[in-house]
XYZ file of C-alpha atoms in Angstrom:
343
model
C 0.000 0.000 0.000
C 2.844 2.406 0.906
C 4.583 1.723 -2.414
C 1.336 2.436 -4.241
C 0.986 5.783 -2.476
C 4.562 6.680 -3.387
C 3.847 5.927 -7.048
C 0.677 8.013 -6.909
C 2.639 10.867 -5.331
C 5.325 10.842 -8.033
C 2.682 10.747 -10.761
C 0.867 13.667 -9.161
C 4.119 15.676 -9.158
C 4.756 14.694 -12.757
C 1.235 15.837 -13.596
C 2.156 19.425 -12.697
C 4.780 19.382 -15.435
C 2.608 17.901 -18.168
C -0.364 19.073 -20.238
C -3.590 17.130 -19.992
C -3.276 16.962 -16.221
C -6.935 16.091 -15.730
C -6.595 12.993 -17.880
C -3.569 11.869 -15.907
C -5.393 12.314 -12.624
C -8.224 10.193 -14.008
C -5.697 7.528 -14.930
C -4.133 7.586 -11.467
C -7.529 7.240 -9.803
C -8.411 4.377 -12.129
C -5.228 2.407 -11.461
C -4.835 3.227 -7.745
C -8.291 4.073 -6.398
C -8.334 5.807 -3.037
C -11.272 4.357 -1.140
C -12.166 3.306 2.347
C -13.538 0.074 3.692
C -16.628 -0.674 1.579
C -18.562 -1.927 4.596
C -17.832 1.271 6.547
C -18.963 3.353 3.576
C -22.245 1.427 3.329
C -22.863 1.828 7.063
C -22.109 5.539 6.931
C -24.416 6.314 4.030
C -27.090 3.866 5.324
C -27.708 2.654 1.786
C -26.538 -0.413 -0.089
C -26.732 -0.348 -3.878
C -27.941 -3.749 -5.121
C -28.351 -4.847 -8.719
C -30.946 -7.298 -10.050
C -31.666 -8.438 -13.580
C -34.478 -6.557 -15.251
C -35.272 -9.704 -17.228
C -37.220 -12.239 -15.147
C -35.269 -15.260 -13.901
C -38.111 -17.035 -12.121
C -38.146 -18.005 -9.267
C -35.023 -15.959 -8.430
C -36.338 -12.691 -9.876
C -39.929 -12.351 -11.078
C -41.423 -9.767 -13.439
C -42.215 -6.565 -11.574
C -45.783 -5.624 -10.814
C -47.635 -2.444 -9.862
C -49.236 -2.203 -6.432
C -51.047 0.569 -4.566
C -47.662 1.492 -3.093
C -45.889 1.505 -6.452
C -43.768 -0.957 -8.428
C -42.532 -4.044 -6.577
C -40.236 -6.931 -7.437
C -40.036 -10.277 -5.675
C -38.364 -13.683 -5.819
C -35.821 -15.783 -3.963
C -33.000 -13.333 -4.666
C -35.151 -10.412 -3.532
C -35.993 -12.119 -0.236
C -32.310 -12.860 0.195
C -31.462 -9.183 -0.379
C -33.881 -8.240 2.392
C -32.464 -10.861 4.789
C -28.865 -9.864 4.066
C -29.675 -6.169 4.491
C -31.359 -6.880 7.833
C -28.172 -8.619 8.999
C -26.077 -5.764 7.602
C -28.168 -3.275 9.578
C -27.453 -5.177 12.777
C -23.723 -5.122 12.008
C -23.800 -1.405 11.259
C -25.872 -0.554 14.322
C -28.255 1.456 12.160
C -30.879 0.781 9.511
C -29.375 0.130 6.067
C -31.834 0.440 3.189
C -31.403 -1.649 0.008
C -31.584 0.522 -3.107
C -32.498 -1.798 -5.964
C -31.335 -1.212 -9.529
C -33.163 -3.337 -12.092
C -31.061 -3.321 -15.253
C -30.315 -5.642 -18.135
C -28.356 -8.681 -17.010
C -25.504 -7.910 -19.370
C -25.105 -4.446 -17.759
C -24.798 -5.684 -14.178
C -21.096 -6.559 -14.498
C -20.273 -3.202 -16.075
C -22.146 -1.205 -13.446
C -20.411 -3.116 -10.662
C -16.975 -2.461 -12.140
C -17.846 1.215 -12.554
C -18.704 1.463 -8.853
C -22.450 2.030 -9.242
C -23.347 -1.170 -7.367
C -22.106 -2.671 -4.117
C -23.202 -6.141 -5.159
C -25.633 -7.852 -7.485
C -27.364 -11.208 -7.801
C -29.662 -12.902 -10.282
C -28.926 -16.639 -10.251
C -25.329 -15.910 -11.285
C -23.141 -19.019 -11.652
C -19.871 -18.635 -9.761
C -17.907 -20.965 -12.063
C -18.449 -19.407 -15.504
C -15.197 -18.701 -17.391
C -15.741 -15.467 -19.330
C -13.503 -12.511 -20.237
C -16.441 -10.132 -19.750
C -16.594 -11.132 -16.077
C -13.099 -9.999 -15.180
C -12.658 -7.798 -12.127
C -15.401 -9.443 -10.083
C -15.485 -11.917 -7.208
C -18.157 -14.172 -5.770
C -19.535 -14.914 -2.331
C -20.180 -18.310 -0.849
C -22.980 -20.055 -2.762
C -26.509 -19.417 -1.598
C -27.981 -21.908 -4.077
C -26.467 -25.309 -4.798
C -27.074 -27.802 -7.582
C -27.829 -25.406 -10.404
C -26.263 -25.484 -13.834
C -27.034 -25.337 -17.529
C -29.691 -27.471 -19.143
C -32.188 -27.195 -21.964
C -35.858 -27.480 -22.890
C -37.692 -28.383 -26.102
C -41.208 -28.706 -27.505
C -40.324 -31.637 -29.749
C -40.294 -35.314 -28.691
C -38.129 -35.958 -31.765
C -35.527 -33.460 -30.535
C -35.547 -35.067 -27.090
C -34.957 -38.489 -28.618
C -32.166 -37.106 -30.813
C -30.439 -35.622 -27.756
C -30.666 -38.959 -25.974
C -29.353 -40.764 -29.056
C -26.398 -38.358 -29.244
C -25.592 -39.048 -25.593
C -25.798 -42.814 -26.126
C -23.621 -42.653 -29.220
C -20.923 -40.605 -27.570
C -20.904 -42.845 -24.507
C -20.311 -45.879 -26.724
C -17.914 -44.274 -29.208
C -16.113 -41.325 -27.548
C -13.762 -39.242 -29.682
C -10.636 -37.420 -28.435
C -12.176 -33.973 -28.897
C -15.544 -35.032 -27.511
C -14.742 -36.932 -24.332
C -17.808 -35.648 -22.509
C -21.051 -37.092 -23.848
C -23.018 -34.024 -22.768
C -20.910 -31.797 -25.044
C -22.054 -33.930 -27.961
C -25.718 -34.043 -26.945
C -26.781 -30.948 -28.925
C -24.944 -31.717 -32.165
C -26.931 -30.710 -35.226
C -29.572 -28.749 -33.300
C -30.441 -25.052 -33.392
C -30.002 -23.534 -29.939
C -31.369 -20.306 -28.456
C -29.670 -18.667 -25.460
C -29.844 -15.362 -23.621
C -26.842 -13.251 -24.560
C -23.982 -12.989 -22.020
C -25.460 -15.473 -19.550
C -23.626 -18.612 -18.451
C -25.594 -20.587 -21.035
C -24.323 -18.244 -23.734
C -20.696 -18.674 -22.698
C -21.144 -22.450 -22.607
C -22.693 -22.428 -26.075
C -19.997 -20.131 -27.441
C -17.283 -22.470 -26.184
C -18.890 -25.780 -27.182
C -21.445 -25.336 -29.974
C -21.312 -24.352 -33.615
C -22.086 -20.640 -34.128
C -24.030 -21.538 -37.280
C -26.725 -23.100 -35.081
C -26.785 -20.502 -32.300
C -29.508 -17.883 -31.829
C -28.735 -15.060 -29.394
C -31.676 -13.516 -27.534
C -31.886 -10.442 -25.328
C -33.864 -12.361 -22.691
C -35.471 -15.719 -21.955
C -38.968 -14.345 -22.755
C -37.580 -13.179 -26.103
C -36.367 -16.733 -26.783
C -39.861 -18.099 -26.110
C -41.410 -15.442 -28.344
C -38.989 -16.225 -31.160
C -39.683 -19.958 -30.884
C -43.449 -19.350 -30.854
C -43.201 -17.254 -34.009
C -41.880 -20.262 -35.975
C -39.300 -17.963 -37.553
C -36.372 -19.482 -39.444
C -34.143 -20.987 -38.342
C -36.477 -22.865 -36.032
C -35.429 -23.248 -32.408
C -34.887 -26.848 -31.345
C -33.653 -26.191 -27.808
C -33.533 -23.245 -25.405
C -30.547 -23.356 -23.063
C -30.486 -21.673 -19.684
C -30.138 -22.058 -15.944
C -31.711 -25.407 -15.067
C -33.693 -24.203 -12.002
C -35.150 -21.326 -14.044
C -36.086 -23.548 -16.986
C -37.555 -26.189 -14.662
C -39.744 -23.570 -13.009
C -40.894 -22.273 -16.398
C -41.903 -25.658 -17.854
C -43.698 -26.710 -14.666
C -45.665 -23.529 -14.039
C -45.577 -21.128 -16.987
C -44.717 -22.807 -20.317
C -46.099 -26.308 -19.981
C -45.854 -26.839 -23.743
C -42.083 -27.185 -23.257
C -40.290 -30.149 -21.706
C -36.851 -30.462 -20.095
C -34.048 -32.367 -21.762
C -33.620 -35.546 -19.752
C -31.559 -38.693 -19.793
C -33.055 -42.132 -20.448
C -33.786 -42.529 -16.736
C -35.709 -39.255 -16.652
C -33.075 -37.301 -14.738
C -32.299 -33.759 -16.007
C -29.527 -33.546 -18.584
C -26.991 -31.090 -17.183
C -24.421 -29.691 -19.580
C -22.482 -28.268 -16.646
C -23.133 -27.865 -12.930
C -23.033 -24.572 -11.065
C -23.745 -22.935 -7.731
C -25.107 -19.386 -7.551
C -23.569 -16.588 -5.524
C -23.520 -12.853 -4.898
C -21.211 -10.839 -7.174
C -18.974 -8.090 -5.773
C -16.050 -6.071 -7.071
C -12.810 -7.990 -6.830
C -11.179 -5.438 -4.523
C -14.115 -5.367 -2.066
C -12.443 -7.782 0.339
C -14.131 -6.607 3.544
C -17.555 -6.657 1.901
C -16.968 -10.157 0.537
C -15.965 -11.437 3.987
C -19.070 -9.847 5.449
C -21.381 -11.325 2.799
C -19.832 -14.758 3.309
C -20.432 -14.447 7.040
C -24.035 -13.344 6.526
C -24.729 -16.208 4.105
C -23.122 -18.709 6.470
C -25.351 -17.470 9.288
C -28.462 -17.743 7.098
C -27.420 -21.217 5.986
C -26.691 -22.558 9.485
C -29.945 -21.166 10.836
C -31.915 -23.009 8.145
C -33.204 -19.747 6.651
C -31.611 -20.350 3.236
C -33.139 -23.817 3.020
C -36.530 -22.364 3.912
C -36.168 -19.731 1.173
C -35.299 -22.317 -1.463
C -38.261 -24.478 -0.473
C -40.583 -21.491 -0.364
C -39.739 -20.298 -3.872
C -38.983 -23.532 -5.718
C -41.410 -26.035 -4.213
C -44.428 -24.240 -2.783
C -47.501 -23.268 -4.792
C -48.056 -19.516 -4.846
C -49.050 -16.514 -6.941
C -46.021 -14.275 -7.286
C -48.058 -11.026 -7.714
C -49.522 -11.550 -4.239
C -46.085 -12.116 -2.742
C -44.806 -9.056 -4.565
C -47.591 -6.886 -3.149
C -47.101 -8.197 0.406
C -43.333 -8.462 0.676
C -41.738 -7.226 -2.554
C -39.145 -4.479 -2.613
C -39.494 -1.172 -4.440
C -37.076 0.139 -7.029
C -36.508 3.060 -9.364
C -39.247 3.006 -12.023
C -37.724 5.538 -14.414
C -36.980 2.805 -16.951
C -40.129 0.830 -16.326
C -41.211 0.953 -19.960
C -38.015 -0.782 -21.031
C -38.716 -3.564 -18.544
C -41.580 -4.858 -20.655
C -39.587 -4.750 -23.895
C -37.863 -8.115 -23.639
C -35.849 -7.624 -26.807
C -35.291 -9.746 -29.885
C -33.283 -12.709 -31.143
C -30.744 -12.976 -33.948
C -28.571 -15.639 -35.505
C -24.980 -15.519 -34.251
C -22.591 -14.640 -37.040
C -18.927 -15.625 -36.917
C -16.575 -12.606 -36.852
């Protein structure tokens, strides 16, 4: 730390001798930011800036609804935000209010790196290799056993996937040692851009058969339109897709193995995302999540949102959190889909 301050001091002196001093100061602040303990800052301002995906990731984040008290959002991740903020308030010795920012999923990482958010969460896999996710760190998992899977409307597609898995298990090839990597060969796949499913597809599937969508609802809309190329499979977070096919889009079915078990392309746990340098905040979040886990509260949340029968608008009106509604109109525009083109 002392060496860093010395470097900053020499650069500040050098700045006085050079034109464009303002730009150099910006560069110094970018490389060697001068900031206090993030937890102390949150406690002092009595606000914590939390990001959530504007696109629904049910049951983690549901579509927002209007109530008599204004717009509200709910879901497992929203309840977790409330529980974590309650614990944070006890640590701070004063009430800390969560300020929710609902933005496009792809913008959450950028806003965190730019310092606009203290943390964000929206069923984010903590094991996704991706250049766009540099500069971030993850908490302990709050949801275990997630991962990437797929859904289809076609029994023929399901049988083809199973046949691909059987074939690869019997005759593995050096570049296709994992049967699940071979399962989607020859199929047209739709994914939400810049999610874990997208990065998996980019790394393992042919771009000629990949359709990029701005959101999961956009993928469903594209598939319903019967536009060409036709969608054979939608990839996404398995818990989200399972919720959708059981409760919302019952015309779709999950990809399963011969024994009926879900076909996972990769496994993942979900965690809270923080800036890489926010060490104190990460330790605090880990401690809060551990406390919620050991008390049984996390298990109760997962059961409540994944297994119980409920109407999410009622839960949103009774316990949902408010957020800034300035971009509310954009929330309902779920975007479009387009065929991925090789650069």
